[in-house]
Coordinates of C-alpha atoms in Angstrom, one line a residue:
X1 CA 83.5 77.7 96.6
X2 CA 86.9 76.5 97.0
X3 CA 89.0 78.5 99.1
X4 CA 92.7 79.5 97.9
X5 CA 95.2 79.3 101.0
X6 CA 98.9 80.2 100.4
X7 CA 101.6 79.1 103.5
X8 CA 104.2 81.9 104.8
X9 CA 106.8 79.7 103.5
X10 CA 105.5 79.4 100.1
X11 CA 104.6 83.4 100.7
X12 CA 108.8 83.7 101.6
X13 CA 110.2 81.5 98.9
X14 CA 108.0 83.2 95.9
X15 CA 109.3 86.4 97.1
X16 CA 112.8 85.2 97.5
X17 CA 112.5 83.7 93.8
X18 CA 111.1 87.6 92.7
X19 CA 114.2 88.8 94.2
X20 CA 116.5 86.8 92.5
X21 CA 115.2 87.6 89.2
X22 CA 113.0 84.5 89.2
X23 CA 109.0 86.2 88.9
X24 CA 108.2 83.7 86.6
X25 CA 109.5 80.5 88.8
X26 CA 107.8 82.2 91.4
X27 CA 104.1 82.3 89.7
X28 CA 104.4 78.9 88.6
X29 CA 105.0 77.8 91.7
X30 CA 102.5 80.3 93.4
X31 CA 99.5 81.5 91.0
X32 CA 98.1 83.9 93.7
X33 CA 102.0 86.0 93.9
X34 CA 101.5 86.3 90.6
X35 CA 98.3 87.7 90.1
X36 CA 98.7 90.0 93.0
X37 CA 102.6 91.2 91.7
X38 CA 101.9 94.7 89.9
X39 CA 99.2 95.7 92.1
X40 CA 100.6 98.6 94.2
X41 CA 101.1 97.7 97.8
X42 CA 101.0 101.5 98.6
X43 CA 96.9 101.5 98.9
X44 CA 96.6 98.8 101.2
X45 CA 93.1 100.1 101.8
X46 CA 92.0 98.5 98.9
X47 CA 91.8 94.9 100.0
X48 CA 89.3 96.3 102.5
X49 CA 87.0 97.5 99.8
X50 CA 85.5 94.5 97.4
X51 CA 84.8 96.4 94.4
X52 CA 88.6 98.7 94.5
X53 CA 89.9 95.4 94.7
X54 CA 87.5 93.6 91.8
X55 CA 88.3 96.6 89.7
X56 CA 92.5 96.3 90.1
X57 CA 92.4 92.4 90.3
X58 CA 90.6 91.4 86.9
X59 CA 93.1 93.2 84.4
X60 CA 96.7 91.8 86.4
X61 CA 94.4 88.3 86.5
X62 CA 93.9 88.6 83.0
X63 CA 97.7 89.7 82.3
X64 CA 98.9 87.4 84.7
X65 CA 97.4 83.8 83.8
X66 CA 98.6 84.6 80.5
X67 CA 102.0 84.5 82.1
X68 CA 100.8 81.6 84.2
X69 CA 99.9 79.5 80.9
X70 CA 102.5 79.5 78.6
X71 CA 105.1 78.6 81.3
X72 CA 102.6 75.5 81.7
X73 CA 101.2 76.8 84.9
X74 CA 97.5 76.3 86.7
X75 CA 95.5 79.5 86.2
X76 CA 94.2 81.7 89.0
X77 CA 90.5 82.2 89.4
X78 CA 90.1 85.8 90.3
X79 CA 86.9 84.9 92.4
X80 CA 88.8 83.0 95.2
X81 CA 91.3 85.4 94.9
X82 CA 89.4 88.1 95.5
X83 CA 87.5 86.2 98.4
X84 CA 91.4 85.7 99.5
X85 CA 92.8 88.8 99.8
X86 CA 89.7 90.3 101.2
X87 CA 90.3 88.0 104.5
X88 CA 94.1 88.9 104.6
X89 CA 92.2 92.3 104.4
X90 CA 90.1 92.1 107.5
X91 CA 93.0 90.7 109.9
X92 CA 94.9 94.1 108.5
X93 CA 92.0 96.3 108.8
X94 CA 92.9 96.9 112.5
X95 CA 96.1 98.3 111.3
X96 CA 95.1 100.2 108.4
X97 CA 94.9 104.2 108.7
X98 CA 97.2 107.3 108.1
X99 CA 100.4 106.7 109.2
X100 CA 101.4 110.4 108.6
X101 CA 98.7 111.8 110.5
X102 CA 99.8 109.3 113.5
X103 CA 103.3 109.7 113.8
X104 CA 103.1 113.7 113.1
X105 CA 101.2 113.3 116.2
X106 CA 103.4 111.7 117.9
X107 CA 106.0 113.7 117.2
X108 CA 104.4 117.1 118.0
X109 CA 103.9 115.5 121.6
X110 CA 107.5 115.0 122.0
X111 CA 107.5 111.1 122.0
X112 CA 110.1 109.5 121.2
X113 CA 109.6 107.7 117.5
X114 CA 112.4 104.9 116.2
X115 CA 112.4 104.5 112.7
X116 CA 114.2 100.7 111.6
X117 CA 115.9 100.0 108.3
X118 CA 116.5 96.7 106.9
X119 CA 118.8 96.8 104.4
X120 CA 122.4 98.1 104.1
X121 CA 123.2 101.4 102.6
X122 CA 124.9 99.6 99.3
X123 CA 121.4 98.1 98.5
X124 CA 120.4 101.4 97.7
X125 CA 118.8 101.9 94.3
X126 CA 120.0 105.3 93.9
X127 CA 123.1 105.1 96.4
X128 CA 124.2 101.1 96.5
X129 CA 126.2 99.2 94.4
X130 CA 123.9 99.5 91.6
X131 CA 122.9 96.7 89.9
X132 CA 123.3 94.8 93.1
X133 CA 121.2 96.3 95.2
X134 CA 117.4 96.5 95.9
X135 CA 114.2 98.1 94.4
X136 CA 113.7 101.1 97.0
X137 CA 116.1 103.4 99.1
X138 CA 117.4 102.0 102.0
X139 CA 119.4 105.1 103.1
X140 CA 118.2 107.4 106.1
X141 CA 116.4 109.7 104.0
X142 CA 113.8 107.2 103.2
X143 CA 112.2 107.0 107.0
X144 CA 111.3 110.5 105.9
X145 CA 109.4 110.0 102.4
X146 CA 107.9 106.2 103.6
X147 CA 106.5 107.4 107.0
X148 CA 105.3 110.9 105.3
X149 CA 106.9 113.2 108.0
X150 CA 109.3 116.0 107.4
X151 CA 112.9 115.6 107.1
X152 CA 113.4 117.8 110.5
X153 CA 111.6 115.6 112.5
X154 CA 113.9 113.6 112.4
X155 CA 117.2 114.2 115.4
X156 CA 119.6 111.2 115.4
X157 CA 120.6 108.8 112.5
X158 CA 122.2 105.4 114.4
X159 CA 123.8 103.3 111.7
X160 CA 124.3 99.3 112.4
X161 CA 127.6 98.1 111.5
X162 CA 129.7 94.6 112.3
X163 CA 132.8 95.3 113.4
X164 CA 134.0 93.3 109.8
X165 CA 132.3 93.5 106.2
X166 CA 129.9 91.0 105.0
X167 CA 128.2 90.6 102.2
X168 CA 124.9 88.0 100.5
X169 CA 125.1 87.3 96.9
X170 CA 127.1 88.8 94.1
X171 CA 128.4 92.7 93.9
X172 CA 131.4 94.1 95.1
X173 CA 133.3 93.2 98.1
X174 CA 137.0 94.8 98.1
X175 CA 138.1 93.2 101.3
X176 CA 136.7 90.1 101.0
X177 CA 138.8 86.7 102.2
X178 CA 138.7 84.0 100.3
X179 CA 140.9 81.6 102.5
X180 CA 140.6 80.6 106.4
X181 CA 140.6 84.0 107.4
X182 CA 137.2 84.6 105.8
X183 CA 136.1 81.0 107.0
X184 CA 136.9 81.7 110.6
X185 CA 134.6 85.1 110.3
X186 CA 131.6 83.2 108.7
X187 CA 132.0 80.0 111.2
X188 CA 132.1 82.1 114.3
X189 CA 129.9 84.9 113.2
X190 CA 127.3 82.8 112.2
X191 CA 127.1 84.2 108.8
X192 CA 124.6 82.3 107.2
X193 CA 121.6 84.0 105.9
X194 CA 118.6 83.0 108.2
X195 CA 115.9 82.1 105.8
X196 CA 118.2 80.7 102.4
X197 CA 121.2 79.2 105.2
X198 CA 123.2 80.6 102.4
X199 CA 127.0 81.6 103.6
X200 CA 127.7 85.2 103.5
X201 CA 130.7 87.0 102.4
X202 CA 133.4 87.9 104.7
X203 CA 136.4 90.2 105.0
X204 CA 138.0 92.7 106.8
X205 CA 136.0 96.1 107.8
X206 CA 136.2 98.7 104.8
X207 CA 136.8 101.8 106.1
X208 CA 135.6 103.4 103.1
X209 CA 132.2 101.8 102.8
X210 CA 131.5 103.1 106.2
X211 CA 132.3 106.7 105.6
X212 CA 130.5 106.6 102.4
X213 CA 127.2 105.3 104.4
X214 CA 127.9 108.0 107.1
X215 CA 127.7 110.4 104.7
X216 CA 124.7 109.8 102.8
X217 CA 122.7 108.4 105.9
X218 CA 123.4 111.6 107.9
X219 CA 125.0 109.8 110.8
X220 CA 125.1 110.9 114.5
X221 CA 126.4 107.0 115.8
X222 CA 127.3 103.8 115.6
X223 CA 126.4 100.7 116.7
X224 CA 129.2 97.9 116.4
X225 CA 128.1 94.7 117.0
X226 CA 130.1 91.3 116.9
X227 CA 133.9 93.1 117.7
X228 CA 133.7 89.7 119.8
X229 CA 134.1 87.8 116.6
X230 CA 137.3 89.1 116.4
X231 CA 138.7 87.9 119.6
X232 CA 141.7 85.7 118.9
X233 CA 143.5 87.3 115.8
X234 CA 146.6 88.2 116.6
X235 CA 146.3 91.4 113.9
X236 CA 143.3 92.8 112.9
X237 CA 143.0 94.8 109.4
X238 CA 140.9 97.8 108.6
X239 CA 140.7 98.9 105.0
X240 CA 141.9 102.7 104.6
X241 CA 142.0 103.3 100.8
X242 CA 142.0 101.5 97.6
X243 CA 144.1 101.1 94.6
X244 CA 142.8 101.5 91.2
X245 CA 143.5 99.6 88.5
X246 CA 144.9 103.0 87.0
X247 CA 147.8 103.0 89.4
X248 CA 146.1 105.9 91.9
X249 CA 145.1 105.4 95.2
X250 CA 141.8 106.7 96.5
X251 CA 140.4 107.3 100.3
X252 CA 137.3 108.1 99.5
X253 CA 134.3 105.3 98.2
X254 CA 134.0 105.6 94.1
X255 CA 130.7 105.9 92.6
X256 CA 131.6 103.9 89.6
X257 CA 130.7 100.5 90.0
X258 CA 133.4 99.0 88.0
X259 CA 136.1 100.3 89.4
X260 CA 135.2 99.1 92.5
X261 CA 135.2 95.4 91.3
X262 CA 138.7 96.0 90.7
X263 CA 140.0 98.0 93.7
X264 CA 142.1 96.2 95.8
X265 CA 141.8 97.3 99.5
X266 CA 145.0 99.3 101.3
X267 CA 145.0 97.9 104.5
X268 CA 145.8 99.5 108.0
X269 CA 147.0 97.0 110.7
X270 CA 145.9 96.5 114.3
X271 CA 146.5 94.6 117.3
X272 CA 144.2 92.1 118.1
X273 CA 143.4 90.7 121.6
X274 CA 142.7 87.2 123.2
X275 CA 140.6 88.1 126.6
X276 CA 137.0 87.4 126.1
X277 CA 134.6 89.9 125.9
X278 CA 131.2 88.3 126.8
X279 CA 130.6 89.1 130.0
X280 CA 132.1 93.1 130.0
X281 CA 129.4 95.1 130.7
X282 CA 131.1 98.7 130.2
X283 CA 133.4 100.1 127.7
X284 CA 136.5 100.5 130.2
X285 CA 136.2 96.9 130.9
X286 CA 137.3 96.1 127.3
X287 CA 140.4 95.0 126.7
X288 CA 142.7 97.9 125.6
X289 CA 143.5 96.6 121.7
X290 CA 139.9 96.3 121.4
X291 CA 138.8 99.9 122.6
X292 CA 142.0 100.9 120.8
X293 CA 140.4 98.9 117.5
X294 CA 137.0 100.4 118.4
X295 CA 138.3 104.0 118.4
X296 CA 140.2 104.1 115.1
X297 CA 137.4 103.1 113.6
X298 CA 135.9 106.0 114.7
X299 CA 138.6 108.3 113.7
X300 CA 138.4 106.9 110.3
X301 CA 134.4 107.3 110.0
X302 CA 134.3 110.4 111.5
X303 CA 131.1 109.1 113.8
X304 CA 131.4 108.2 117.5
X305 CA 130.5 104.6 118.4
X306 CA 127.8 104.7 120.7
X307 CA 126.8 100.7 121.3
X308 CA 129.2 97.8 121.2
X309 CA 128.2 94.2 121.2
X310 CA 130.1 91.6 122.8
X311 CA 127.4 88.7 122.3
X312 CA 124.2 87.4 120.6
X313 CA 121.9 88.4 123.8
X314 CA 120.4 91.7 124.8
X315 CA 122.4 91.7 127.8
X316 CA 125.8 91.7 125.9
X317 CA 125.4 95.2 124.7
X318 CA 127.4 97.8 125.8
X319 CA 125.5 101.1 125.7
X320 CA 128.0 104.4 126.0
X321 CA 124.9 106.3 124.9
X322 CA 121.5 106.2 124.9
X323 CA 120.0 107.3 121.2
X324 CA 116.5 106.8 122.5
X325 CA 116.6 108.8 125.7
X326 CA 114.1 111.9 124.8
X327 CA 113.9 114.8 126.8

């Protein structure tokens, strides 16, 4: 029997293609994507059982060489396939089980549980900056419903922001810079997307976002990391409100779409710094525009920053309190 092998890069760029609206491109290129897309990921259990998976495998195979043909693509045999995802199946076996029942555990022992999210509150189906956003919730209140614990279990909600806005692909940016400004931010930032190397957006921080994702995240902290990308400007903006196209000024994020795409940003200016910040190891060590910088944007959250980055390496973090101390 011939066996069907599929690489992680061909794994990553089929999914990258799914994501961009390109499924089809994507089961040209990669039968097996195809024929597994549709099948819910949620009963991973099934790849360890050979007739649960034979059962759910030979309608999508069906549906999916169908697909497959008429874009002038080589059909998938549902035999190696099967054979396929059953291995994948045995190396995940050991990993298999009730998360729920685990982590409840856990938690009833008093052990301290960290939750990561990995996608920015405005990729939110529900919440985000709909239709540029993802296909699940990325907010706070999804740890909750994906790890099947209660809502109360949960103590501390530590949002991840830069100390600027970026931003990959298209949607709505407000304080995007579209001249060296923005290019000075990508270049020593580093904002190019590690898997694509496509540049992101850049601009100014937005004030506004960040409220908006304290508020529907829950926050208790922040975490601001790269304020050393902003060493050498001799004035630093924040973004405070917008104005409409209607003539009115807002402070608060708006939940229609389209008028964001046509806010323009009212900007609050700060002093920037010079000093280098790599090798300050606690908060009073900072220079004072940048504490000064750190603590308005604070103020203007309404959340108290409780890391700051000053580097790339673990060691350039500044901790002024530790979320992950349990008693």
């Amino acid at each position: 029997m011939e066996s069907v092998s599929i690489t992680a890069g061909e794994l990553l760029d089929a999914l990258a293609a799914a994501s961009a609206g390109k499924g089809p491109e994507a089961a040209h290129t990669v039968p097996e994507i195809a024929a597994l897309s549709g099948i819910s990921v949620r009963r991973v259990r099934d790849a360890l059982k050979a007739s649960a998976l034979r059962d759910k495998l030979e309608n999508r195979v069906r549906e999916a060489n169908a697909q497959i043909e008429a874009l002038g693509g080589e059909k998938c045999e549902l035999q190696p396939l099967i054979e396929w995802a059953l291995k994948l199946g045995e190396r995940m076996r050991p990993y298999v089980g009730d998360a729920s029942e685990v982590l409840s555990h856990e938690v009833a022992k008093g052990r301290a549980v960290l939750f990561e999210g990995a996608q920015g509150t405005l990729l939110d189906i529900d919440h985000g900056t709909y239709p540029y956003v993802t296909s699940s919730n990325t907010v706070a209140g999804n740890a909750a419903v994906g790890a099947g614990i209660g809502p109360t279990a949960i103590d501390s909600v530590i949002g991840i922001t830069k100390a600027y806005t970026t931003r990959v692909g298209n949607g709505p940016l407000p304080t995007e810079l579209k001249d060296a400004v923005g290019d000075r931010l990508r270049s020593v930032g580093a904002e190019f997307g590690a898997t694509t190397g496509r540049p992101r957006r850049c601009g100014w921080l937005d004030a506004l976002v960040l409220r908006y994702a304290a508020r529907v995240n829950g926050l208790s902290g922040l975490a601001m990391t790269k304020i050393d990308v902003l060493t050498g400007f001799e004035k630093i903006l924040v973004a405070i409100a917008y104005k409409l196209p209607n003539g009115k000024t807002v402070s608060e994020f708006p939940s229609d779409p389209e008028l964001l795409e046509r806010a323009q940003p009212v900007y609050e200016e700060l002093p920037g710094w010079k000093e280098p910040l790599g090798d300050q190891r606690e908060y009073g060590e900072l220079p004072e525009n940048t504490r000064r910088y750190i603590e308005r944007v604070e103020q203007l959250v309404g959340v108290e920053t409780i890391a700051v980055s000053v580097g790339a390496e673990r060691a350039e973090t500044i901790v002024r309190k530790n979320p992950f101390r349990h008693p």
